[in-house]
Amino acid sequence: MDLNAFGRGAAQACSNSKMSDAEPHTGTTIVACTYNGGVVLGADGRVSTGNYVSNRASNKIMQLTDNVYLLRSGSAADTQAIGDYVRYFSEQLAGELGEDPSVQTIANLVGTMNYNNKNMLMGALLVAGIDKHSGGQVFGVPIGGTIVPEKWAIDGSGSTYIWGYMDSAWKPDMTREEAEGFVTEALALAMARDASSGGIIRTVTLDKDGATMRYVGGNEVPLFHEELQPPAAAAAAGTASMVVG
Amino acid sequence: MSGIGTGYDLSVTTYSPDGKVFQTDYAQKAVDNSSTAMGIKCKDGVVLAVEKLVLSKLLVEGSNRRIFNIDHHAGMAVAGLQPDGRQIVNRAQDEATQYKSFYGESIPGSVLCERVASYKHAFNLYWSMRPYGVSSLLAVHDKAAGPQLYLVEPSGIAHRYYGTAVGKGRQSVKTEIERLKFDQISCRQAVVECAKTLYKVHEESGKPFELEMSWICEESGWKHARVPAELVAEAEQQAKAAAEESDMED
């Protein structure tokens, strides 16, 4: 493949999909799951503007308070704005309460934003966290402003490919390792099939002792049926880079 | 006319030379002249009790409510100017429902207390409005802090209590309940203690009074509710008996 062809290809892509008109989207797969002792959250890293991947290693996991995190999918701008507002209100509330707000409260704030501004916003969000009253919890807050407590939840374009996997593989009272493996596997499967999801995997595990962040680089993401191994050169360099020539 | 605060007591925006805001003090006097209200926070809940002087035989029993529901998990007993009290109750109810609508959970006791106190305090700041002549006894239960009892005064001062009283007989009531062991007394026992105390302290023995009582405890499902009529009647029996006994001791 020559660079000229690539250049032409990119230009074609621009005019075909009107990249200039497309808004950055977190095409995305996001997954959150409760386990015996807390919650595990995970997301892929791809942000696409039409067919162009504008960020291949983005962070779709946003911290709202010490104990509650937000997983973002849909419009990148909208979800960042919602996250910022909710973080602001949560901090104020924490000051008034003298302690961290409950996960349910934060989920309610996110849902309120989605519901009251449903004409303008496109944010499909998951709220996951841990509080001392009810342990680890996951809330789905899709577009429109529904708030649904779940044992596990998924969202984003890639989630469509893994409902079957989630239904069959989830079990109650998993250990931390099982839950982390479950989330990572789910993300990898979605990233294999969804064009708008891919790149890297980020996970956060929340338990009573705090938060642990994990990063799975592009060449370490589990591979499935007919997926190509990363090229040897790329593996040595430690990055998933484009091969020329 | 001359009096204590002459010249410095005409407006709530005027300090006296010794640092008092007389209008606020006068509002407190309105509370001090009202009939007694008390609250006890027990080991397993909160009890509120009000001595309701019956002003006329023409009044239906149970009228002139002094204890109100703010939300399922919170109640308020009012002492002082009753119409003012109604407004405070309405405000507290609004705060509670708005909080629940916005945050998705019931308003915590400390937050409700803070809201009522800030609200009352505002009326001590501005020339155009007079302070509310009301003291509010708040009984609240939330998951974070369990059962709580707060008193919010007309000035906006608020504290959390094991036991307290406001109104005419407050000194005597407070002396009586001081001896109670708050971490051991149960709600049922507190109901009896409240009845006994209010009967003992009821000065105008000629004037009839009604006992209005409410509680939040496991038996009420952790909701603010009237103490069941049989329990109140039983407590009143014991209270009357105790009062007679102490009369006979003379």
Coordinates of C-alpha atoms in Angstrom, one line a residue:
Chain A
M1 CA 0.0 0.0 0.0
D2 CA 1.4 3.4 -0.9
L3 CA 1.1 6.6 0.9
N4 CA -0.6 8.3 -2.0
A5 CA -3.3 5.7 -2.1
F6 CA -3.8 6.1 1.6
G7 CA -4.1 9.9 1.2
R8 CA -6.7 9.4 -1.6
G9 CA -8.5 7.0 0.6
A10 CA -8.7 9.4 3.5
A11 CA -10.0 12.2 1.2
Q12 CA -12.6 9.8 -0.1
A13 CA -13.6 9.0 3.4
C14 CA -13.9 12.6 4.1
S15 CA -16.2 13.4 1.3
N16 CA -18.2 10.2 1.6
S17 CA -19.1 10.5 5.2
K18 CA -18.9 14.3 5.4
M19 CA -16.4 14.0 8.2
S20 CA -16.5 17.8 8.6
D21 CA -20.2 17.6 9.5
A22 CA -19.8 14.6 11.9
E23 CA -19.6 15.3 15.6
P24 CA -17.1 13.4 17.6
H25 CA -18.8 10.3 18.9
T26 CA -17.7 7.9 21.5
G27 CA -18.9 5.1 19.3
T28 CA -17.9 2.9 22.3
T29 CA -18.5 0.0 24.3
I30 CA -19.0 0.5 28.1
V31 CA -19.5 -2.2 30.7
A32 CA -20.2 -2.0 34.4
C33 CA -20.7 -5.0 36.7
T34 CA -21.2 -5.5 40.5
Y35 CA -19.3 -8.2 42.3
N36 CA -18.9 -9.5 45.8
G37 CA -17.2 -6.5 47.3
G38 CA -17.7 -3.7 44.8
V39 CA -18.0 -2.8 41.1
V40 CA -15.9 -3.1 38.0
L41 CA -16.2 -0.6 35.2
G42 CA -14.7 -0.8 31.8
A43 CA -14.6 1.0 28.5
D44 CA -12.8 0.9 25.1
G45 CA -10.8 3.8 23.9
R46 CA -12.0 4.7 20.4
V47 CA -13.5 8.2 19.6
S48 CA -14.6 8.5 16.0
T49 CA -15.5 11.4 13.8
G50 CA -17.4 9.7 11.0
N51 CA -14.9 7.1 9.8
Y52 CA -11.9 8.8 11.2
V53 CA -10.6 7.7 14.6
S54 CA -9.9 11.0 16.2
N55 CA -8.6 9.4 19.5
R56 CA -7.6 5.7 19.8
A57 CA -6.8 5.8 23.5
S58 CA -9.4 8.1 25.0
N59 CA -10.6 7.8 28.6
K60 CA -14.3 7.3 28.8
I61 CA -14.3 6.7 32.5
M62 CA -14.9 9.9 34.4
Q63 CA -14.6 10.3 38.1
L64 CA -17.5 12.1 39.7
T65 CA -16.7 11.7 43.4
D66 CA -14.3 9.6 45.4
N67 CA -16.7 6.7 45.2
V68 CA -18.7 7.1 42.0
Y69 CA -17.6 7.0 38.4
L70 CA -19.3 7.7 35.1
L71 CA -19.0 5.7 31.9
R72 CA -19.7 7.9 28.8
S73 CA -21.1 6.9 25.4
G74 CA -22.9 8.9 22.8
S75 CA -21.9 12.4 22.0
A76 CA -18.4 13.1 23.5
A77 CA -19.2 16.7 24.1
D78 CA -22.6 16.1 25.7
T79 CA -21.3 13.4 28.0
Q80 CA -18.4 15.5 29.1
A81 CA -20.7 18.4 29.9
I82 CA -23.1 16.2 31.8
G83 CA -20.2 14.8 33.8
D84 CA -18.9 18.2 34.6
Y85 CA -22.2 19.4 35.9
V86 CA -22.9 16.3 38.0
R87 CA -19.4 16.5 39.5
Y88 CA -20.1 20.1 40.4
F89 CA -23.5 19.3 42.1
S90 CA -22.0 16.3 43.8
E91 CA -19.2 18.2 45.3
Q92 CA -21.7 20.8 46.6
L93 CA -23.9 18.1 48.1
A94 CA -20.9 16.3 49.7
G95 CA -20.1 19.6 51.4
E96 CA -23.7 19.9 52.7
L97 CA -24.0 16.3 53.8
G98 CA -20.5 16.1 55.3
E99 CA -20.0 12.8 53.6
D100 CA -19.9 11.3 50.1
P101 CA -23.3 11.2 48.4
S102 CA -24.8 7.8 47.7
V103 CA -24.5 6.2 44.3
Q104 CA -28.3 6.5 43.8
T105 CA -28.2 10.2 44.4
I106 CA -25.5 10.7 41.8
A107 CA -27.4 8.5 39.3
N108 CA -30.4 10.6 40.0
L109 CA -28.5 13.8 39.1
V110 CA -27.3 12.3 35.8
G111 CA -30.8 11.1 35.0
T112 CA -32.2 14.5 35.8
M113 CA -29.8 16.2 33.4
N114 CA -30.7 13.7 30.7
Y115 CA -34.4 14.0 31.2
N116 CA -34.7 17.7 31.5
N117 CA -32.5 18.3 28.4
K118 CA -33.6 15.4 26.3
N119 CA -34.2 17.6 23.3
M120 CA -30.5 18.6 23.2
L121 CA -28.5 15.8 24.7
M122 CA -27.3 12.5 23.4
G123 CA -25.7 10.8 26.3
A124 CA -26.0 7.1 27.1
L125 CA -24.4 6.8 30.4
L126 CA -23.6 4.2 33.1
V127 CA -23.1 5.3 36.7
A128 CA -21.2 2.9 38.9
G129 CA -19.9 3.3 42.4
I130 CA -19.8 2.0 46.0
D131 CA -21.2 3.5 49.2
K132 CA -21.4 2.3 52.7
H133 CA -25.1 1.9 52.8
S134 CA -25.7 -0.3 49.8
G135 CA -22.3 -1.5 48.7
G136 CA -21.4 -1.7 45.0
Q137 CA -24.1 -0.5 42.6
V138 CA -24.6 0.0 38.9
F139 CA -27.2 2.3 37.3
G140 CA -28.0 2.6 33.6
V141 CA -28.9 6.1 32.6
P142 CA -29.7 5.9 28.8
I143 CA -30.7 8.7 26.5
G144 CA -34.0 10.2 27.6
G145 CA -33.4 10.1 31.3
T146 CA -34.4 6.7 32.5
I147 CA -32.6 5.6 35.7
V148 CA -32.4 1.9 36.1
P149 CA -30.5 0.0 38.9
E150 CA -28.9 -3.1 37.5
K151 CA -26.6 -5.9 38.6
W152 CA -24.6 -5.3 35.4
A153 CA -25.1 -2.9 32.5
I154 CA -23.7 -2.2 29.1
D155 CA -24.1 0.6 26.6
G156 CA -22.7 2.2 23.5
S157 CA -22.7 1.0 19.9
G158 CA -20.5 -2.0 20.7
S159 CA -22.8 -3.3 23.4
T160 CA -25.2 -4.6 20.8
Y161 CA -22.8 -7.4 20.0
I162 CA -22.3 -8.7 23.6
W163 CA -25.8 -9.0 25.1
G164 CA -25.7 -12.7 24.5
Y165 CA -22.3 -13.0 26.1
M166 CA -23.3 -10.9 29.1
D167 CA -26.5 -12.9 29.6
S168 CA -24.8 -16.2 29.5
A169 CA -21.5 -15.4 31.3
W170 CA -22.7 -13.2 34.2
K171 CA -23.1 -14.9 37.6
P172 CA -23.9 -13.4 41.0
D173 CA -21.2 -13.0 43.7
M174 CA -18.2 -13.1 41.4
T175 CA -14.8 -12.5 42.9
R176 CA -12.9 -9.4 42.0
E177 CA -10.7 -11.4 39.5
E178 CA -13.7 -13.0 37.9
A179 CA -15.5 -9.7 37.5
E180 CA -12.4 -8.0 36.0
G181 CA -12.0 -10.8 33.6
F182 CA -15.6 -10.8 32.7
V183 CA -15.6 -7.0 31.9
T184 CA -12.4 -7.2 29.9
E185 CA -13.6 -10.2 27.9
A186 CA -16.9 -8.5 27.1
L187 CA -15.1 -5.4 25.9
A188 CA -12.7 -7.3 23.8
L189 CA -15.6 -9.2 22.1
A190 CA -17.4 -6.0 21.4
M191 CA -14.3 -4.3 20.1
A192 CA -13.7 -7.2 17.7
R193 CA -17.1 -6.7 16.0
D194 CA -18.0 -3.1 16.4
A195 CA -16.2 -0.7 14.0
S196 CA -16.8 2.2 16.4
S197 CA -15.2 0.5 19.3
G198 CA -11.6 -0.5 19.6
G199 CA -8.1 0.5 20.6
I200 CA -7.4 0.0 24.2
I201 CA -9.3 -1.2 27.3
R202 CA -9.5 0.8 30.5
T203 CA -11.0 -0.6 33.7
V204 CA -11.6 0.8 37.2
T205 CA -12.3 -1.5 40.1
L206 CA -14.0 0.1 43.1
D207 CA -14.1 -1.5 46.5
K208 CA -14.2 -0.3 50.1
D209 CA -10.5 0.5 50.0
G210 CA -10.7 2.7 46.9
A211 CA -10.2 2.7 43.2
T212 CA -7.8 0.7 41.0
M213 CA -7.2 1.6 37.4
R214 CA -6.1 -0.8 34.8
Y215 CA -4.9 -0.2 31.3
V216 CA -4.8 -2.8 28.6
G217 CA -2.8 -1.7 25.6
G218 CA -4.0 -2.3 22.1
N219 CA -1.7 -5.2 21.4
E220 CA -2.7 -6.9 24.7
V221 CA -6.5 -6.9 24.1
P222 CA -7.7 -10.5 23.9
L223 CA -8.3 -11.6 20.3
F224 CA -11.1 -13.8 19.0
H225 CA -12.3 -15.6 15.8
E226 CA -10.2 -14.6 12.8
E227 CA -8.8 -11.5 14.4
L228 CA -5.2 -10.9 13.3
Q229 CA -2.4 -10.9 15.8
P230 CA -0.6 -7.6 16.1
P231 CA 2.4 -7.6 13.8
A232 CA 5.7 -8.7 15.5
A233 CA 7.3 -5.3 14.9
A234 CA 4.4 -3.6 16.5
A235 CA 4.5 -5.9 19.5
A236 CA 8.1 -5.2 20.0
A237 CA 7.6 -1.5 19.8
G238 CA 4.7 -1.8 22.3
T239 CA 2.2 0.2 20.2
A240 CA -0.4 -0.8 17.7
S241 CA 0.9 1.3 14.8
M242 CA 0.1 1.3 11.1
V243 CA 2.3 -0.8 8.8
V244 CA 3.5 0.9 5.6
G245 CA 4.8 -0.9 2.6
Chain B
M1 CA -43.1 54.4 76.5
S2 CA -39.7 53.4 77.9
G3 CA -38.6 49.8 78.2
I4 CA -35.6 47.6 78.0
G5 CA -34.7 48.2 74.4
T6 CA -36.0 51.7 73.9
G7 CA -34.8 53.1 70.6
Y8 CA -32.9 50.1 69.5
D9 CA -35.8 47.7 69.2
L10 CA -37.7 49.2 66.4
S11 CA -36.2 47.3 63.5
V12 CA -34.4 44.0 63.0
T13 CA -31.6 45.8 61.3
T14 CA -30.6 47.7 64.4
Y15 CA -28.1 46.5 66.9
S16 CA -28.3 47.7 70.5
P17 CA -25.1 49.1 72.1
D18 CA -24.7 45.8 74.0
G19 CA -24.8 43.8 70.8
K20 CA -28.4 42.5 70.9
V21 CA -31.0 42.5 68.1
F22 CA -34.1 43.2 70.2
Q23 CA -36.6 42.2 67.5
T24 CA -35.0 38.7 67.5
D25 CA -35.3 38.6 71.3
Y26 CA -38.9 39.6 71.2
A27 CA -39.6 36.9 68.7
Q28 CA -38.2 34.4 71.2
K29 CA -40.6 35.9 73.8
A30 CA -43.5 34.9 71.6
V31 CA -42.2 31.3 71.8
D32 CA -41.6 31.5 75.5
N33 CA -45.3 32.4 76.1
S34 CA -46.7 29.5 74.1
S35 CA -47.7 26.2 75.6
T36 CA -45.0 23.7 76.1
A37 CA -43.6 21.4 73.4
M38 CA -40.9 18.8 74.1
G39 CA -38.9 16.1 72.3
I40 CA -36.9 13.1 73.4
K41 CA -34.4 11.2 71.3
C42 CA -34.4 7.6 72.7
K43 CA -32.1 4.7 72.0
D44 CA -34.6 3.4 69.4
G45 CA -36.3 6.5 68.0
V46 CA -37.6 10.0 68.6
V47 CA -40.8 11.2 70.5
L48 CA -42.4 14.6 70.2
A49 CA -45.1 15.8 72.6
V50 CA -47.1 19.0 72.9
E51 CA -49.3 20.4 75.7
K52 CA -52.3 21.8 73.8
L53 CA -54.3 24.1 75.9
V54 CA -58.0 23.8 75.0
L55 CA -59.2 27.3 74.5
S56 CA -62.9 26.5 74.3
K57 CA -65.3 23.7 74.8
L58 CA -66.6 24.4 71.3
L59 CA -63.5 23.1 69.7
V60 CA -63.5 19.6 68.2
E61 CA -60.9 17.3 69.9
G62 CA -57.8 17.0 67.9
S63 CA -58.1 20.4 66.3
N64 CA -55.4 23.1 66.4
R65 CA -52.7 20.6 65.3
R66 CA -49.3 21.4 66.7
I67 CA -47.3 18.5 65.2
F68 CA -47.0 18.2 61.4
N69 CA -45.5 15.8 58.9
I70 CA -42.7 17.2 56.8
D71 CA -42.0 14.0 54.9
H72 CA -42.5 10.3 55.6
H73 CA -39.4 10.3 57.7
A74 CA -39.6 13.7 59.3
G75 CA -42.0 15.6 61.6
M76 CA -42.1 19.1 63.2
A77 CA -43.7 20.3 66.4
V78 CA -44.4 24.0 66.5
A79 CA -44.3 26.4 69.4
G80 CA -45.0 30.1 69.3
L81 CA -47.2 32.0 66.8
Q82 CA -49.2 29.3 65.1
P83 CA -49.8 31.0 61.8
D84 CA -46.1 31.6 61.5
G85 CA -45.5 28.0 62.4
R86 CA -47.7 26.9 59.5
Q87 CA -45.5 28.8 57.1
I88 CA -42.4 27.2 58.5
V89 CA -44.0 23.8 58.1
N90 CA -44.9 24.6 54.5
R91 CA -41.3 25.7 53.8
A92 CA -39.9 22.6 55.3
Q93 CA -42.2 20.4 53.3
D94 CA -41.1 22.1 50.1
E95 CA -37.5 21.7 51.0
A96 CA -38.0 18.0 51.6
T97 CA -39.9 17.3 48.4
Q98 CA -37.5 19.4 46.3
Y99 CA -34.5 17.6 47.7
K100 CA -36.0 14.2 47.0
S101 CA -36.9 15.3 43.5
F102 CA -33.4 16.5 42.7
Y103 CA -31.3 14.0 44.6
G104 CA -33.5 11.0 44.5
E105 CA -33.4 10.3 48.2
S106 CA -35.0 11.6 51.4
I107 CA -33.6 14.7 52.9
P108 CA -31.2 13.9 55.7
G109 CA -32.0 15.4 59.1
S110 CA -28.9 17.6 59.2
V111 CA -29.7 19.1 55.8
L112 CA -33.4 19.7 56.7
C113 CA -32.4 21.4 59.9
E114 CA -29.9 23.6 58.1
R115 CA -32.5 24.6 55.5
V116 CA -35.1 25.5 58.2
A117 CA -32.5 27.4 60.2
S118 CA -31.2 29.4 57.2
Y119 CA -34.7 30.2 56.2
K120 CA -35.6 31.6 59.7
H121 CA -32.3 33.4 59.9
A122 CA -33.0 35.3 56.7
F123 CA -35.9 37.0 58.4
N124 CA -33.5 38.3 61.1
L125 CA -31.4 40.1 58.4
Y126 CA -33.8 42.3 56.4
W127 CA -35.6 45.4 57.4
S128 CA -38.7 44.6 55.4
M129 CA -39.7 41.4 57.3
R130 CA -40.1 40.4 60.9
P131 CA -38.6 37.3 62.4
Y132 CA -40.8 34.2 62.7
G133 CA -42.1 33.9 66.2
V134 CA -41.7 30.1 66.1
S135 CA -39.5 27.4 67.5
S136 CA -39.4 24.2 65.6
L137 CA -38.7 20.8 67.1
L138 CA -37.7 18.5 64.3
A139 CA -37.8 14.7 64.6
V140 CA -36.1 13.0 61.7
H141 CA -34.9 9.5 60.8
D142 CA -32.4 8.8 58.0
K143 CA -30.2 5.9 57.2
A144 CA -27.0 7.8 57.7
A145 CA -27.5 9.0 61.3
G146 CA -30.6 7.1 62.5
P147 CA -33.1 9.0 64.7
Q148 CA -32.4 12.6 65.4
L149 CA -34.0 15.5 67.3
Y150 CA -33.3 19.1 66.4
L151 CA -34.5 22.5 67.8
V152 CA -34.5 25.5 65.5
E153 CA -35.1 28.8 67.3
P154 CA -36.6 32.1 65.8
S155 CA -33.1 33.5 65.4
G156 CA -32.0 30.6 63.2
I157 CA -29.9 29.0 65.9
A158 CA -30.2 25.2 65.6
H159 CA -28.8 22.4 67.7
R160 CA -29.2 18.6 67.8
Y161 CA -30.5 17.3 71.2
Y162 CA -31.1 14.2 73.2
G163 CA -34.0 16.0 74.9
T164 CA -35.3 19.5 75.0
A165 CA -38.4 21.7 75.5
V166 CA -39.8 25.1 74.4
G167 CA -42.6 27.3 75.6
K168 CA -44.0 28.2 79.0
G169 CA -42.9 25.1 81.0
R170 CA -39.6 24.6 79.3
Q171 CA -37.4 25.0 82.3
S172 CA -39.3 22.6 84.4
V173 CA -39.5 20.0 81.6
K174 CA -35.8 20.3 80.9
T175 CA -35.1 19.8 84.6
E176 CA -37.3 16.7 84.7
I177 CA -35.9 15.0 81.6
E178 CA -32.3 15.8 82.5
R179 CA -32.3 12.8 84.8
L180 CA -33.3 10.4 82.0
K181 CA -30.8 8.0 80.5
F182 CA -31.2 8.7 76.8
D183 CA -29.2 5.9 75.6
Q184 CA -31.2 3.4 77.5
I185 CA -34.8 4.7 77.4
S186 CA -37.1 3.2 74.7
C187 CA -39.7 5.1 72.7
R188 CA -42.6 3.5 74.6
Q189 CA -41.0 4.6 77.9
A190 CA -40.3 8.0 76.5
V191 CA -44.0 8.4 75.6
V192 CA -44.9 7.8 79.2
E193 CA -42.2 10.1 80.4
C194 CA -43.4 12.9 78.1
A195 CA -47.0 12.5 79.4
K196 CA -45.8 12.5 83.0
T197 CA -43.7 15.5 82.6
L198 CA -46.3 17.6 80.7
Y199 CA -48.9 16.7 83.3
K200 CA -46.6 17.6 86.1
V201 CA -45.6 20.9 84.6
H202 CA -49.1 22.0 83.5
E203 CA -49.6 25.0 85.7
E204 CA -53.1 26.2 85.1
S205 CA -54.7 23.1 86.7
G206 CA -58.1 24.6 86.0
K207 CA -57.6 24.7 82.3
P208 CA -58.0 21.5 80.4
F209 CA -55.4 20.4 77.9
E210 CA -54.9 17.8 75.2
L211 CA -51.8 15.8 74.8
E212 CA -50.6 15.6 71.2
M213 CA -47.8 13.1 70.6
S214 CA -45.9 11.7 67.7
W215 CA -42.9 9.4 67.2
I216 CA -40.5 7.8 64.7
C217 CA -39.4 4.3 65.7
E218 CA -39.4 0.8 64.4
E219 CA -43.0 0.3 65.5
S220 CA -44.0 3.2 63.2
G221 CA -42.0 1.7 60.4
W222 CA -39.5 4.5 60.8
K223 CA -42.1 6.9 59.6
H224 CA -43.2 10.0 61.5
A225 CA -46.6 9.1 62.9
R226 CA -49.0 9.9 65.7
V227 CA -48.4 7.7 68.8
P228 CA -51.4 5.3 68.7
A229 CA -54.3 6.5 70.7
E230 CA -54.3 3.5 73.2
L231 CA -50.7 4.3 74.1
V232 CA -51.4 7.9 74.6
A233 CA -54.4 7.1 76.8
E234 CA -52.3 4.6 78.8
A235 CA -49.5 7.2 79.2
E236 CA -52.0 9.8 80.4
Q237 CA -53.4 7.3 82.9
Q238 CA -49.9 6.8 84.3
A239 CA -49.3 10.5 84.2
K240 CA -52.4 11.4 86.1
A241 CA -51.7 8.7 88.7
A242 CA -48.2 10.0 89.2
A243 CA -49.4 13.6 89.5
E244 CA -52.0 12.6 92.1
E245 CA -49.4 10.7 94.0
S246 CA -47.1 13.6 94.3
D247 CA -50.0 15.8 95.3
M248 CA -50.8 13.3 98.1
E249 CA -47.2 13.4 99.3
D250 CA -47.6 16.9 100.7

